[in-house]
Tab-separated table of C-alpha atoms in Angstrom:
chain	number	residue	atom	x	y	z
A	1	MET	CA	-63.019	4.780	-149.258
A	2	VAL	CA	-61.823	5.041	-145.532
A	3	ALA	CA	-58.312	4.608	-146.975
A	4	SER	CA	-59.106	7.102	-149.976
A	5	LYS	CA	-60.750	9.588	-147.372
A	6	THR	CA	-57.416	9.473	-145.867
A	7	ILE	CA	-55.301	10.359	-148.608
A	8	THR	CA	-57.673	12.968	-149.500
A	9	ARG	CA	-57.492	14.379	-146.319
A	10	VAL	CA	-53.506	14.441	-146.363
A	11	THR	CA	-53.680	16.146	-149.763
A	12	LEU	CA	-56.049	18.644	-148.279
A	13	SER	CA	-54.319	19.514	-145.272
A	14	ALA	CA	-50.800	18.180	-144.107
A	15	LEU	CA	-49.502	18.637	-147.821
A	16	ALA	CA	-51.298	21.729	-149.083
A	17	LEU	CA	-51.160	23.844	-146.056
A	18	LEU	CA	-49.297	27.521	-146.446
A	19	ILE	CA	-45.768	28.091	-147.083
A	20	ALA	CA	-44.968	24.063	-146.304
A	21	VAL	CA	-45.850	20.586	-144.496
A	22	LEU	CA	-43.822	20.831	-141.149
A	23	CYS	CA	-44.662	18.504	-138.530
A	24	CYS	CA	-42.788	19.856	-135.713
A	25	ARG	CA	-42.644	19.334	-132.167
A	26	LEU	CA	-42.883	22.767	-129.688
A	27	ALA	CA	-39.030	21.682	-128.695
A	28	LEU	CA	-38.008	22.435	-132.247
A	29	ALA	CA	-39.321	26.138	-131.831
A	30	ALA	CA	-37.410	28.993	-133.713
A	31	GLU	CA	-37.817	31.066	-130.594
A	32	ALA	CA	-34.673	28.980	-129.101
A	33	GLU	CA	-32.255	30.381	-131.904
A	34	PRO	CA	-30.851	33.212	-132.002
A	35	SER	CA	-32.721	36.117	-133.744
A	36	GLY	CA	-32.603	39.438	-135.148
A	37	GLU	CA	-29.989	42.023	-137.287
A	38	ARG	CA	-27.053	40.624	-136.126
A	39	ALA	CA	-27.984	37.102	-136.207
A	40	LEU	CA	-29.407	37.217	-139.301
A	41	LEU	CA	-26.393	39.060	-141.315
A	42	ALA	CA	-23.794	36.476	-139.499
A	43	LYS	CA	-25.998	33.576	-141.298
A	44	TYR	CA	-25.703	35.655	-144.508
A	45	ALA	CA	-21.861	35.888	-144.234
A	46	ALA	CA	-21.782	31.974	-143.612
A	47	ILE	CA	-23.764	30.830	-146.194
A	48	LYS	CA	-23.069	33.633	-149.557
A	49	GLY	CA	-20.734	31.254	-151.111
A	50	LYS	CA	-23.636	28.619	-151.452
A	51	LEU	CA	-26.293	31.736	-152.442
A	52	ASP	CA	-23.549	32.518	-155.158
A	53	LYS	CA	-23.418	29.124	-156.477
A	54	ASN	CA	-26.317	26.233	-155.654
A	55	GLN	CA	-28.709	23.894	-157.444
A	56	PHE	CA	-30.867	26.235	-158.004
A	57	GLY	CA	-29.604	28.745	-160.515
A	58	ALA	CA	-30.867	31.415	-157.802
A	59	PRO	CA	-29.449	32.959	-154.574
A	60	ILE	CA	-31.416	30.606	-152.754
A	61	TYR	CA	-30.479	28.395	-149.781
A	62	LEU	CA	-32.663	25.775	-148.065
A	63	GLU	CA	-31.674	23.391	-144.710
A	64	SER	CA	-33.843	20.646	-143.638
A	65	THR	CA	-33.413	18.416	-140.731
A	66	GLU	CA	-35.926	15.663	-139.740
A	67	GLY	CA	-36.228	13.580	-136.457
A	68	GLN	CA	-38.403	11.525	-135.054
A	69	ASP	CA	-42.064	12.537	-136.011
A	70	SER	CA	-40.699	15.842	-136.517
A	71	VAL	CA	-38.990	17.886	-139.437
A	72	ARG	CA	-37.637	21.424	-140.116
A	73	VAL	CA	-37.011	23.729	-143.107
A	74	ASP	CA	-35.396	27.020	-143.300
A	75	MET	CA	-35.118	28.668	-146.500
A	76	TYR	CA	-32.700	31.755	-146.992
A	77	GLY	CA	-33.116	33.885	-149.644
A	78	VAL	CA	-31.803	37.565	-151.395
A	79	PHE	CA	-34.236	39.533	-152.849
A	80	HIS	CA	-32.586	42.680	-155.453
A	81	TYR	CA	-35.261	45.119	-154.497
A	82	PRO	CA	-34.617	47.763	-151.538
A	83	PHE	CA	-35.156	46.719	-148.194
A	84	GLU	CA	-37.479	49.272	-147.558
A	85	THR	CA	-39.512	47.939	-150.370
A	86	VAL	CA	-39.695	44.321	-149.310
A	87	ARG	CA	-40.444	44.917	-145.731
A	88	ASP	CA	-43.542	47.291	-146.809
A	89	THR	CA	-44.809	43.899	-148.884
A	90	LEU	CA	-44.563	41.731	-145.919
A	91	GLN	CA	-46.036	44.111	-143.333
A	92	SER	CA	-49.274	43.918	-145.536
A	93	PRO	CA	-51.799	41.659	-145.005
A	94	ALA	CA	-53.474	42.513	-148.370
A	95	ALA	CA	-50.501	41.908	-150.257
A	96	TRP	CA	-49.921	38.552	-148.373
A	97	CYS	CA	-53.679	37.701	-149.900
A	98	GLU	CA	-52.240	38.586	-153.391
A	99	ILE	CA	-48.998	36.446	-152.675
A	100	THR	CA	-50.142	33.305	-151.238
A	101	PRO	CA	-52.965	32.370	-153.809
A	102	LEU	CA	-50.897	32.188	-156.071
A	103	HIS	CA	-49.422	28.572	-154.558
A	104	ILE	CA	-51.311	25.762	-156.298
A	105	ASN	CA	-53.265	24.678	-153.020
A	106	ILE	CA	-54.030	28.032	-151.738
A	107	LYS	CA	-57.966	28.195	-152.920
A	108	ALA	CA	-58.236	32.119	-151.069
A	109	CYS	CA	-56.788	34.151	-148.683
A	110	VAL	CA	-59.034	36.709	-146.966
A	111	TYR	CA	-57.898	38.950	-143.846
A	112	LYS	CA	-59.548	40.955	-141.132
A	113	THR	CA	-57.892	43.888	-138.761
A	114	THR	CA	-59.299	45.093	-135.495
A	115	LYS	CA	-58.013	47.315	-133.031
A	116	GLN	CA	-56.853	44.333	-130.974
A	117	GLN	CA	-55.085	42.154	-134.168
A	118	THR	CA	-54.780	41.088	-137.478
A	119	GLN	CA	-56.477	37.810	-138.806
A	120	LEU	CA	-55.039	36.152	-141.843
A	121	THR	CA	-56.921	33.235	-143.044
A	122	LEU	CA	-55.585	30.774	-145.575
A	123	TYR	CA	-57.863	28.264	-147.644
A	124	SER	CA	-55.659	25.312	-148.196
A	125	GLY	CA	-56.728	22.441	-150.613
A	126	ARG	CA	-56.739	20.355	-153.788
A	127	LYS	CA	-54.428	20.903	-156.610
A	128	TYR	CA	-57.458	21.791	-158.962
A	129	PHE	CA	-60.362	24.307	-158.579
A	130	GLN	CA	-62.675	24.261	-155.206
A	131	PRO	CA	-64.450	27.033	-153.712
A	132	PRO	CA	-63.599	28.195	-149.956
A	133	SER	CA	-66.142	26.459	-148.546
A	134	ASP	CA	-64.535	23.031	-150.038
A	135	ALA	CA	-60.849	23.897	-148.524
A	136	TYR	CA	-60.072	23.803	-145.343
A	137	PRO	CA	-59.317	27.119	-143.292
A	138	LEU	CA	-56.164	27.864	-141.306
A	139	LYS	CA	-56.639	30.995	-139.192
A	140	LEU	CA	-53.532	32.900	-138.308
A	141	SER	CA	-52.572	36.190	-135.949
A	142	PHE	CA	-50.614	38.621	-137.957
A	143	ARG	CA	-48.188	39.998	-136.184
A	144	VAL	CA	-45.123	42.868	-137.355
A	145	GLY	CA	-42.818	42.199	-134.182
A	146	ALA	CA	-39.858	44.788	-135.875
A	147	SER	CA	-40.012	47.414	-138.816
A	148	ARG	CA	-37.084	49.397	-138.522
A	149	ALA	CA	-34.758	50.874	-141.091
A	150	ASP	CA	-32.646	47.933	-140.845
A	151	TYR	CA	-34.736	44.571	-139.614
A	152	PHE	CA	-37.908	43.524	-140.110
A	153	ASP	CA	-40.093	40.333	-138.189
A	154	LEU	CA	-43.200	38.992	-139.265
A	155	SER	CA	-44.993	35.780	-137.509
A	156	LEU	CA	-48.276	34.328	-138.516
A	157	VAL	CA	-49.407	32.253	-135.722
A	158	GLY	CA	-52.323	29.633	-135.666
A	159	GLU	CA	-53.638	27.353	-132.478
A	160	GLU	CA	-55.199	25.060	-134.022
A	161	GLY	CA	-54.883	23.446	-137.958
A	162	PRO	CA	-57.086	21.058	-139.894
A	163	PHE	CA	-56.785	16.802	-138.203
A	164	GLY	CA	-55.155	17.309	-134.823
A	165	THR	CA	-52.393	19.855	-135.963
A	166	ARG	CA	-51.677	22.662	-133.795
A	167	ASP	CA	-49.683	25.562	-133.056
A	168	HIS	CA	-48.798	27.061	-136.549
A	169	ARG	CA	-45.803	29.296	-136.745
A	170	ILE	CA	-44.908	30.606	-139.852
A	171	GLY	CA	-41.867	33.395	-139.230
A	172	VAL	CA	-40.109	36.039	-141.750
A	173	GLN	CA	-37.137	38.034	-140.557
A	174	ALA	CA	-35.139	40.233	-143.299
A	175	VAL	CA	-32.305	42.673	-143.374
A	176	PRO	CA	-30.937	44.847	-146.384
A	177	LEU	CA	-27.819	43.835	-148.144
A	178	GLU	CA	-25.218	46.557	-150.258
A	179	GLY	CA	-26.321	47.227	-153.367
A	180	GLN	CA	-30.225	47.813	-152.479
A	181	ALA	CA	-30.660	44.020	-152.448
A	182	THR	CA	-32.353	42.298	-149.125
A	183	PHE	CA	-32.017	38.913	-147.371
A	184	LEU	CA	-34.123	37.603	-146.359
A	185	HIS	CA	-35.334	33.847	-143.826
A	186	PHE	CA	-38.777	31.857	-143.808
A	187	SER	CA	-39.457	29.099	-141.469
A	188	TYR	CA	-42.188	27.401	-140.963
A	189	THR	CA	-43.387	24.912	-137.997
A	190	TYR	CA	-46.434	23.277	-136.559
A	191	SER	CA	-47.670	20.376	-134.144
A	192	HIS	CA	-49.333	17.302	-134.497
A	193	GLY	CA	-51.050	14.192	-133.074
A	194	THR	CA	-51.491	10.655	-134.278
A	195	MET	CA	-53.896	11.195	-136.827
A	196	ALA	CA	-52.104	13.711	-138.827
A	197	ARG	CA	-49.377	11.436	-138.374
A	198	MET	CA	-50.773	8.079	-139.503
A	199	ALA	CA	-52.308	10.177	-142.153
A	200	ILE	CA	-49.062	11.482	-143.286
A	201	LYS	CA	-47.529	7.824	-143.471
A	202	THR	CA	-50.421	6.335	-146.018
A	203	TYR	CA	-50.483	9.479	-148.459
A	204	PHE	CA	-46.319	8.977	-148.990
A	205	ALA	CA	-46.584	5.312	-148.733
A	206	THR	CA	-49.249	5.752	-151.856
A	207	LEU	CA	-50.160	8.821	-153.812
A	208	GLY	CA	-47.131	10.441	-152.649
A	209	ARG	CA	-44.260	7.888	-152.993
A	210	ASP	CA	-42.957	9.733	-156.111
A	211	LYS	CA	-42.845	13.584	-155.020
A	212	VAL	CA	-39.160	14.444	-154.083
A	213	GLY	CA	-37.889	17.379	-152.510
A	214	PHE	CA	-34.557	19.511	-153.604
A	215	THR	CA	-32.066	18.041	-151.167
A	216	MET	CA	-29.694	15.423	-152.033
A	217	VAL	CA	-29.203	12.839	-149.722
A	218	GLY	CA	-27.377	9.055	-149.911
A	219	GLU	CA	-24.038	7.833	-150.864
A	220	ASP	CA	-21.520	9.749	-152.943
A	221	GLY	CA	-22.669	8.483	-156.468
A	222	LYS	CA	-25.561	6.779	-155.622
A	223	GLN	CA	-27.146	10.374	-154.187
A	224	THR	CA	-31.673	10.670	-154.844
A	225	TYR	CA	-33.187	13.848	-153.862
A	226	ILE	CA	-34.791	13.689	-150.604
A	227	ASP	CA	-38.586	12.545	-150.542
A	228	GLY	CA	-41.235	12.059	-147.926
A	229	VAL	CA	-42.500	15.320	-145.588
A	230	ARG	CA	-39.117	16.871	-145.628
A	231	GLY	CA	-39.681	16.812	-149.696
A	232	ALA	CA	-42.994	17.895	-149.540
A	233	VAL	CA	-41.532	20.921	-146.780
A	234	GLU	CA	-39.008	21.761	-149.349
A	235	ARG	CA	-41.322	21.548	-152.195
A	236	ASN	CA	-44.152	24.005	-150.853
A	237	THR	CA	-40.974	26.327	-148.981
A	238	MET	CA	-39.822	26.514	-152.885
A	239	ARG	CA	-43.370	27.718	-154.157
A	240	TYR	CA	-44.353	30.453	-151.464
A	241	TYR	CA	-40.826	31.610	-152.003
A	242	LEU	CA	-40.718	31.797	-155.941
A	243	ALA	CA	-44.898	33.405	-154.928
A	244	LEU	CA	-42.787	36.316	-152.900
A	245	GLN	CA	-40.419	36.697	-155.898
A	246	THR	CA	-43.285	36.928	-158.171
A	247	TYR	CA	-45.059	39.175	-156.238
A	248	LEU	CA	-42.355	41.863	-155.869
A	249	ASP	CA	-41.068	41.650	-159.420
A	250	THR	CA	-44.869	42.758	-160.653
A	251	LEU	CA	-45.006	45.967	-158.412
A	252	LYS	CA	-44.298	48.285	-161.897
A	253	THR	CA	-46.445	46.558	-163.723
A	254	PRO	CA	-49.911	48.231	-164.302
A	255	GLU	CA	-52.244	47.881	-161.478
A	256	GLY	CA	-54.817	45.785	-163.803
A	257	GLN	CA	-52.496	43.934	-165.518
A	258	ARG	CA	-51.051	42.848	-162.292
A	259	PHE	CA	-52.540	39.515	-161.967
A	260	GLU	CA	-53.236	37.792	-164.699
A	261	GLN	CA	-49.025	38.813	-164.844
A	262	ARG	CA	-48.504	37.165	-161.473
A	263	LEU	CA	-50.019	34.299	-162.482
A	264	ASN	CA	-47.850	33.654	-165.210
A	265	ARG	CA	-44.604	34.816	-164.113
A	266	TRP	CA	-45.179	32.418	-160.754
A	267	TYR	CA	-46.003	29.363	-163.303
A	268	ASP	CA	-43.232	30.151	-164.847
A	269	LEU	CA	-40.599	30.352	-162.129
A	270	THR	CA	-41.762	27.161	-160.728
A	271	ALA	CA	-41.695	25.378	-164.567
A	272	LYS	CA	-37.732	25.382	-163.596
A	273	TYR	CA	-38.067	22.685	-161.292
A	274	PRO	CA	-40.681	20.610	-162.948
A	275	ARG	CA	-39.155	17.373	-160.784
A	276	GLN	CA	-40.792	18.475	-157.693
A	277	LEU	CA	-42.862	21.595	-158.641
A	278	LYS	CA	-45.039	20.527	-161.510
A	279	GLU	CA	-48.627	19.486	-161.092
A	280	ILE	CA	-51.161	20.652	-163.681
A	281	ASP	CA	-49.882	22.065	-167.417
A	282	LYS	CA	-50.160	25.911	-167.371
A	283	ALA	CA	-53.509	26.109	-168.887
A	284	ALA	CA	-55.411	24.601	-166.079
A	285	TYR	CA	-53.334	26.566	-163.762
A	286	LEU	CA	-54.536	29.973	-165.210
A	287	SER	CA	-58.093	28.563	-165.727
A	288	ASN	CA	-58.515	27.535	-161.798
A	289	LYS	CA	-56.743	31.077	-160.378
A	290	LYS	CA	-58.629	32.843	-162.407
A	291	MET	CA	-61.681	31.366	-160.740
A	292	GLU	CA	-60.591	31.453	-157.582
A	293	ARG	CA	-59.508	34.744	-157.532
A	294	ALA	CA	-63.586	35.572	-157.828
A	295	GLN	CA	-64.216	33.323	-155.055
A	296	GLN	CA	-61.637	34.824	-152.926
A	297	GLU	CA	-63.058	38.679	-153.743
A	298	ALA	CA	-66.476	37.718	-152.676
A	299	LEU	CA	-65.274	36.048	-149.396
A	300	GLN	CA	-63.325	39.235	-148.934
A	301	THR	CA	-66.247	41.518	-149.839
A	302	LYS	CA	-68.496	39.173	-147.120
A	303	GLN	CA	-65.944	39.250	-144.458
A	304	GLY	CA	-65.389	43.293	-145.204
A	305	LYS	CA	-61.751	45.028	-145.202
A	306	GLN	CA	-61.622	47.057	-142.059
A	307	GLY	CA	-58.036	48.285	-143.206
A	308	GLU	CA	-54.369	47.333	-142.682
């Protein structure tokens, strides 16, 4: 019974939180790296060849590293939409609450804006239907650091998460490219203690032992997909990237048709990577998300929309 509860908790927390599992010490914080539009454009120039040709069949580049009790993933991608469209989308908390619930493990997203700050709350749970009351809330401060004509920077910061996790940090930066395109960088970090580390280890030794990511590791001729926590981060990072892609792809869809169109679009995009992202069949996904949508709308109404 104890082991079962531990595995369930891992599924609900360490492996199902918004944007990915990323077990990371503060020493690996993104603030130590070069930042700003120049650094991001330099990164684009350095990886352009890999964006043009890769295993994803799309302009996506993913980096992940793992150390003792830590893992980090940075994802880079090109969106074929004007920078202004991407920037205006990402600086809206309401848009994030349309994007993030496409992820199979996000049960609801609500936001609240006051004069002091905007707070986004993500409810993370299992792949099946769950009401927000049965999921784990992660409260994130929504901070736009820069919103210019040539650069966008957003951070989502949570001091405390479930099961001893802390210092959750989501970072998004974007710059315009020629040809009405946008280059985007997404990162996610958090710190964790002994309880979370043990739960994660238990999960990947049992229910999660067959789950893999996208990076190939091993000697030539004997390479396999990365597994464990690093693989989990890669899978979930991809799910969020595809959610962003889906949202942008459906902006021109009539408003009354967007939700259902987004559900279908997101599922079809993830279906291109069945080894990593296949969890449930499409009919179950659509049914679950429609029920969860109703729960989210009720929760947002209760909390109250106080602007963006």
